[in-house]
Amino acid sequence: MATDHKNDAGTNVVSLGDLLQELGLKPDSLVQEIGVDEDVDDDFRDRLEDLLDEELLDEDVQEVVDAVLVWFRDGDDDLTDALVDALATLDEGGVLWLLTPRSGREGYVAPVEIQDAAPNAGLHVTSSAGVSTHWAATRLMGRKKQ
């Protein structure tokens, strides 16, 4: 019997139908991505664009967006700076997803580095999502205003 890797618990990746819910997005959400390079997960990007029925916006777009995906690897510039830059176009109440290579892969970013950088950018880690076999996704949100 063949294994459907999209539903394989061993890969810890959500099924196609659950991807938007997992990311807290709706069809037609505007999503910007930053840090795209040749190593990103194109299957994940294609699935997300299909479900959104919108193209992902590149980092040069300056309009307000519902979510930002930040592709970040160990060895890229400063993580705190990358997170602060990502907030420039994010709508109030929007979500920032930090995508980092999974453990054991080149460019892996330890969770403690994310935990250290997030508060310095005015964010906190809220959850993680299994969106790719090669990339881990960490959800970051701004602190609630009092």
PDB file of C-alpha atoms in Angstrom:
ATOM      1  CA  MET A   1       0.000   0.000   0.000  1.00  0.00           C
ATOM      2  CA  ALA A   2       1.410   3.408  -0.992  1.00  0.00           C
ATOM      3  CA  THR A   3       1.882   6.082   1.625  1.00  0.00           C
ATOM      4  CA  ASP A   4       0.466   9.556   1.040  1.00  0.00           C
ATOM      5  CA  HIS A   5       3.237  11.744   2.452  1.00  0.00           C
ATOM      6  CA  LYS A   6       0.844  14.670   2.939  1.00  0.00           C
ATOM      7  CA  ASN A   7      -0.939  12.648   5.598  1.00  0.00           C
ATOM      8  CA  ASP A   8       1.993  10.609   6.902  1.00  0.00           C
ATOM      9  CA  ALA A   9       2.347  11.219  10.638  1.00  0.00           C
ATOM     10  CA  GLY A  10       6.053  10.472  10.343  1.00  0.00           C
ATOM     11  CA  THR A  11       6.586  13.580   8.241  1.00  0.00           C
ATOM     12  CA  ASN A  12       4.508  15.756  10.609  1.00  0.00           C
ATOM     13  CA  VAL A  13       2.999  17.691   7.704  1.00  0.00           C
ATOM     14  CA  VAL A  14      -0.657  18.733   7.565  1.00  0.00           C
ATOM     15  CA  SER A  15      -2.856  17.582   4.733  1.00  0.00           C
ATOM     16  CA  LEU A  16      -3.530  19.916   1.833  1.00  0.00           C
ATOM     17  CA  GLY A  17      -7.087  20.613   2.945  1.00  0.00           C
ATOM     18  CA  ASP A  18      -5.985  21.714   6.414  1.00  0.00           C
ATOM     19  CA  LEU A  19      -3.140  24.006   5.360  1.00  0.00           C
ATOM     20  CA  LEU A  20      -5.007  27.323   5.500  1.00  0.00           C
ATOM     21  CA  GLN A  21      -6.571  26.454   8.843  1.00  0.00           C
ATOM     22  CA  GLU A  22      -3.170  25.395  10.186  1.00  0.00           C
ATOM     23  CA  LEU A  23      -1.735  28.763   9.135  1.00  0.00           C
ATOM     24  CA  GLY A  24      -4.742  30.748  10.360  1.00  0.00           C
ATOM     25  CA  LEU A  25      -5.472  32.076   6.867  1.00  0.00           C
ATOM     26  CA  LYS A  26      -8.548  32.331   4.661  1.00  0.00           C
ATOM     27  CA  PRO A  27      -8.919  32.170   0.890  1.00  0.00           C
ATOM     28  CA  ASP A  28      -7.937  35.525  -0.627  1.00  0.00           C
ATOM     29  CA  SER A  29      -5.668  36.443   2.322  1.00  0.00           C
ATOM     30  CA  LEU A  30      -2.751  38.590   1.217  1.00  0.00           C
ATOM     31  CA  VAL A  31       0.489  36.853   2.139  1.00  0.00           C
ATOM     32  CA  GLN A  32       3.959  38.285   1.671  1.00  0.00           C
ATOM     33  CA  GLU A  33       7.097  36.188   1.778  1.00  0.00           C
ATOM     34  CA  ILE A  34      10.588  37.338   2.664  1.00  0.00           C
ATOM     35  CA  GLY A  35      13.888  35.500   2.314  1.00  0.00           C
ATOM     36  CA  VAL A  36      12.963  33.378  -0.693  1.00  0.00           C
ATOM     37  CA  ASP A  37      15.955  31.532  -2.103  1.00  0.00           C
ATOM     38  CA  GLU A  38      16.532  28.419  -4.200  1.00  0.00           C
ATOM     39  CA  ASP A  39      16.187  26.163  -1.131  1.00  0.00           C
ATOM     40  CA  VAL A  40      12.589  27.083  -0.216  1.00  0.00           C
ATOM     41  CA  ASP A  41       9.861  24.446  -0.437  1.00  0.00           C
ATOM     42  CA  ASP A  42       8.210  25.134  -3.791  1.00  0.00           C
ATOM     43  CA  ASP A  43       5.557  22.444  -3.223  1.00  0.00           C
ATOM     44  CA  PHE A  44       4.439  24.224  -0.038  1.00  0.00           C
ATOM     45  CA  ARG A  45       4.418  27.589  -1.836  1.00  0.00           C
ATOM     46  CA  ASP A  46       2.401  26.193  -4.761  1.00  0.00           C
ATOM     47  CA  ARG A  47      -0.132  24.540  -2.416  1.00  0.00           C
ATOM     48  CA  LEU A  48      -0.533  27.761  -0.466  1.00  0.00           C
ATOM     49  CA  GLU A  49      -1.064  29.873  -3.598  1.00  0.00           C
ATOM     50  CA  ASP A  50      -3.644  27.397  -4.892  1.00  0.00           C
ATOM     51  CA  LEU A  51      -5.584  27.497  -1.628  1.00  0.00           C
ATOM     52  CA  LEU A  52      -5.358  31.276  -1.308  1.00  0.00           C
ATOM     53  CA  ASP A  53      -6.267  31.757  -4.958  1.00  0.00           C
ATOM     54  CA  GLU A  54      -3.672  34.533  -4.775  1.00  0.00           C
ATOM     55  CA  GLU A  55       0.011  34.730  -5.593  1.00  0.00           C
ATOM     56  CA  LEU A  56       2.392  35.185  -2.693  1.00  0.00           C
ATOM     57  CA  LEU A  57       3.711  38.741  -2.641  1.00  0.00           C
ATOM     58  CA  ASP A  58       7.452  39.289  -2.759  1.00  0.00           C
ATOM     59  CA  GLU A  59       9.411  41.240  -0.174  1.00  0.00           C
ATOM     60  CA  ASP A  60       9.478  44.421  -2.275  1.00  0.00           C
ATOM     61  CA  VAL A  61       5.695  44.886  -2.077  1.00  0.00           C
ATOM     62  CA  GLN A  62       4.741  47.637   0.349  1.00  0.00           C
ATOM     63  CA  GLU A  63       0.996  47.049   0.741  1.00  0.00           C
ATOM     64  CA  VAL A  64      -0.531  45.910   4.021  1.00  0.00           C
ATOM     65  CA  VAL A  65      -0.801  42.110   4.229  1.00  0.00           C
ATOM     66  CA  ASP A  66      -2.642  39.590   6.392  1.00  0.00           C
ATOM     67  CA  ALA A  67       0.414  37.383   6.930  1.00  0.00           C
ATOM     68  CA  VAL A  68       4.138  37.333   6.317  1.00  0.00           C
ATOM     69  CA  LEU A  69       6.209  34.203   5.725  1.00  0.00           C
ATOM     70  CA  VAL A  70       9.869  34.694   6.626  1.00  0.00           C
ATOM     71  CA  TRP A  71      12.231  32.048   5.219  1.00  0.00           C
ATOM     72  CA  PHE A  72      15.284  32.165   7.510  1.00  0.00           C
ATOM     73  CA  ARG A  73      18.393  30.020   7.799  1.00  0.00           C
ATOM     74  CA  ASP A  74      21.335  29.954  10.186  1.00  0.00           C
ATOM     75  CA  GLY A  75      23.914  32.201   8.535  1.00  0.00           C
ATOM     76  CA  ASP A  76      21.370  34.687   7.169  1.00  0.00           C
ATOM     77  CA  ASP A  77      21.552  38.188   8.637  1.00  0.00           C
ATOM     78  CA  ASP A  78      20.342  38.883  12.178  1.00  0.00           C
ATOM     79  CA  LEU A  79      17.069  37.113  13.056  1.00  0.00           C
ATOM     80  CA  THR A  80      15.734  39.972  15.182  1.00  0.00           C
ATOM     81  CA  ASP A  81      16.330  42.426  12.324  1.00  0.00           C
ATOM     82  CA  ALA A  82      14.604  40.061   9.881  1.00  0.00           C
ATOM     83  CA  LEU A  83      11.551  39.840  12.156  1.00  0.00           C
ATOM     84  CA  VAL A  84      11.370  43.623  12.659  1.00  0.00           C
ATOM     85  CA  ASP A  85      11.614  44.168   8.892  1.00  0.00           C
ATOM     86  CA  ALA A  86       8.808  41.647   8.346  1.00  0.00           C
ATOM     87  CA  LEU A  87       6.466  43.673  10.555  1.00  0.00           C
ATOM     88  CA  ALA A  88       6.613  46.718   8.250  1.00  0.00           C
ATOM     89  CA  THR A  89       3.749  45.542   6.010  1.00  0.00           C
ATOM     90  CA  LEU A  90       1.883  43.273   8.450  1.00  0.00           C
ATOM     91  CA  ASP A  91      -1.652  44.368   9.287  1.00  0.00           C
ATOM     92  CA  GLU A  92      -2.510  44.786  12.966  1.00  0.00           C
ATOM     93  CA  GLY A  93      -3.632  41.363  14.152  1.00  0.00           C
ATOM     94  CA  GLY A  94      -1.837  39.696  11.248  1.00  0.00           C
ATOM     95  CA  VAL A  95       0.352  36.647  11.669  1.00  0.00           C
ATOM     96  CA  LEU A  96       4.036  36.176  11.002  1.00  0.00           C
ATOM     97  CA  TRP A  97       5.258  32.662  10.200  1.00  0.00           C
ATOM     98  CA  LEU A  98       8.985  32.041  10.556  1.00  0.00           C
ATOM     99  CA  LEU A  99      10.079  29.145   8.353  1.00  0.00           C
ATOM    100  CA  THR A 100      13.426  27.591   9.271  1.00  0.00           C
ATOM    101  CA  PRO A 101      15.107  24.377   8.101  1.00  0.00           C
ATOM    102  CA  ARG A 102      14.120  21.382  10.219  1.00  0.00           C
ATOM    103  CA  SER A 103      16.567  19.836  12.657  1.00  0.00           C
ATOM    104  CA  GLY A 104      19.416  18.020  10.934  1.00  0.00           C
ATOM    105  CA  ARG A 105      19.171  20.112   7.759  1.00  0.00           C
ATOM    106  CA  GLU A 106      21.634  22.714   6.536  1.00  0.00           C
ATOM    107  CA  GLY A 107      20.748  26.131   7.940  1.00  0.00           C
ATOM    108  CA  TYR A 108      18.905  24.733  11.001  1.00  0.00           C
ATOM    109  CA  VAL A 109      17.960  27.432  13.531  1.00  0.00           C
ATOM    110  CA  ALA A 110      17.642  26.239  17.128  1.00  0.00           C
ATOM    111  CA  PRO A 111      14.313  27.043  18.830  1.00  0.00           C
ATOM    112  CA  VAL A 112      16.175  28.899  21.596  1.00  0.00           C
ATOM    113  CA  GLU A 113      17.424  31.385  18.975  1.00  0.00           C
ATOM    114  CA  ILE A 114      13.833  32.057  17.919  1.00  0.00           C
ATOM    115  CA  GLN A 115      12.742  32.388  21.566  1.00  0.00           C
ATOM    116  CA  ASP A 116      15.542  34.922  22.126  1.00  0.00           C
ATOM    117  CA  ALA A 117      14.937  36.971  18.968  1.00  0.00           C
ATOM    118  CA  ALA A 118      11.135  37.187  19.105  1.00  0.00           C
ATOM    119  CA  PRO A 119      10.780  39.417  22.208  1.00  0.00           C
ATOM    120  CA  ASN A 120      13.516  41.725  20.902  1.00  0.00           C
ATOM    121  CA  ALA A 121      11.310  42.265  17.836  1.00  0.00           C
ATOM    122  CA  GLY A 122       8.201  42.823  19.972  1.00  0.00           C
ATOM    123  CA  LEU A 123       6.826  39.341  19.229  1.00  0.00           C
ATOM    124  CA  HIS A 124       6.181  36.106  21.052  1.00  0.00           C
ATOM    125  CA  VAL A 125       6.063  32.509  19.868  1.00  0.00           C
ATOM    126  CA  THR A 126       2.527  31.133  19.911  1.00  0.00           C
ATOM    127  CA  SER A 127       2.687  27.808  18.080  1.00  0.00           C
ATOM    128  CA  SER A 128       4.287  25.765  15.361  1.00  0.00           C
ATOM    129  CA  ALA A 129       2.873  24.065  12.296  1.00  0.00           C
ATOM    130  CA  GLY A 130       3.889  21.114  10.168  1.00  0.00           C
ATOM    131  CA  VAL A 131       3.748  22.671   6.730  1.00  0.00           C
ATOM    132  CA  SER A 132       6.757  21.113   5.006  1.00  0.00           C
ATOM    133  CA  THR A 133       8.954  18.049   5.305  1.00  0.00           C
ATOM    134  CA  HIS A 134      12.086  20.216   5.107  1.00  0.00           C
ATOM    135  CA  TRP A 135      11.012  23.401   6.879  1.00  0.00           C
ATOM    136  CA  ALA A 136       9.648  24.071  10.372  1.00  0.00           C
ATOM    137  CA  ALA A 137       7.069  26.851  10.787  1.00  0.00           C
ATOM    138  CA  THR A 138       6.860  28.944  13.952  1.00  0.00           C
ATOM    139  CA  ARG A 139       3.963  31.352  14.492  1.00  0.00           C
ATOM    140  CA  LEU A 140       4.891  34.735  15.962  1.00  0.00           C
ATOM    141  CA  MET A 141       2.405  37.360  17.102  1.00  0.00           C
ATOM    142  CA  GLY A 142       2.724  40.877  18.456  1.00  0.00           C
ATOM    143  CA  ARG A 143       2.052  41.523  22.088  1.00  0.00           C
ATOM    144  CA  LYS A 144      -1.535  42.517  22.828  1.00  0.00           C
ATOM    145  CA  LYS A 145      -1.930  46.261  23.316  1.00  0.00           C
ATOM    146  CA  GLN A 146      -3.345  47.191  26.706  1.00  0.00           C
TER     147      GLN A 146
END
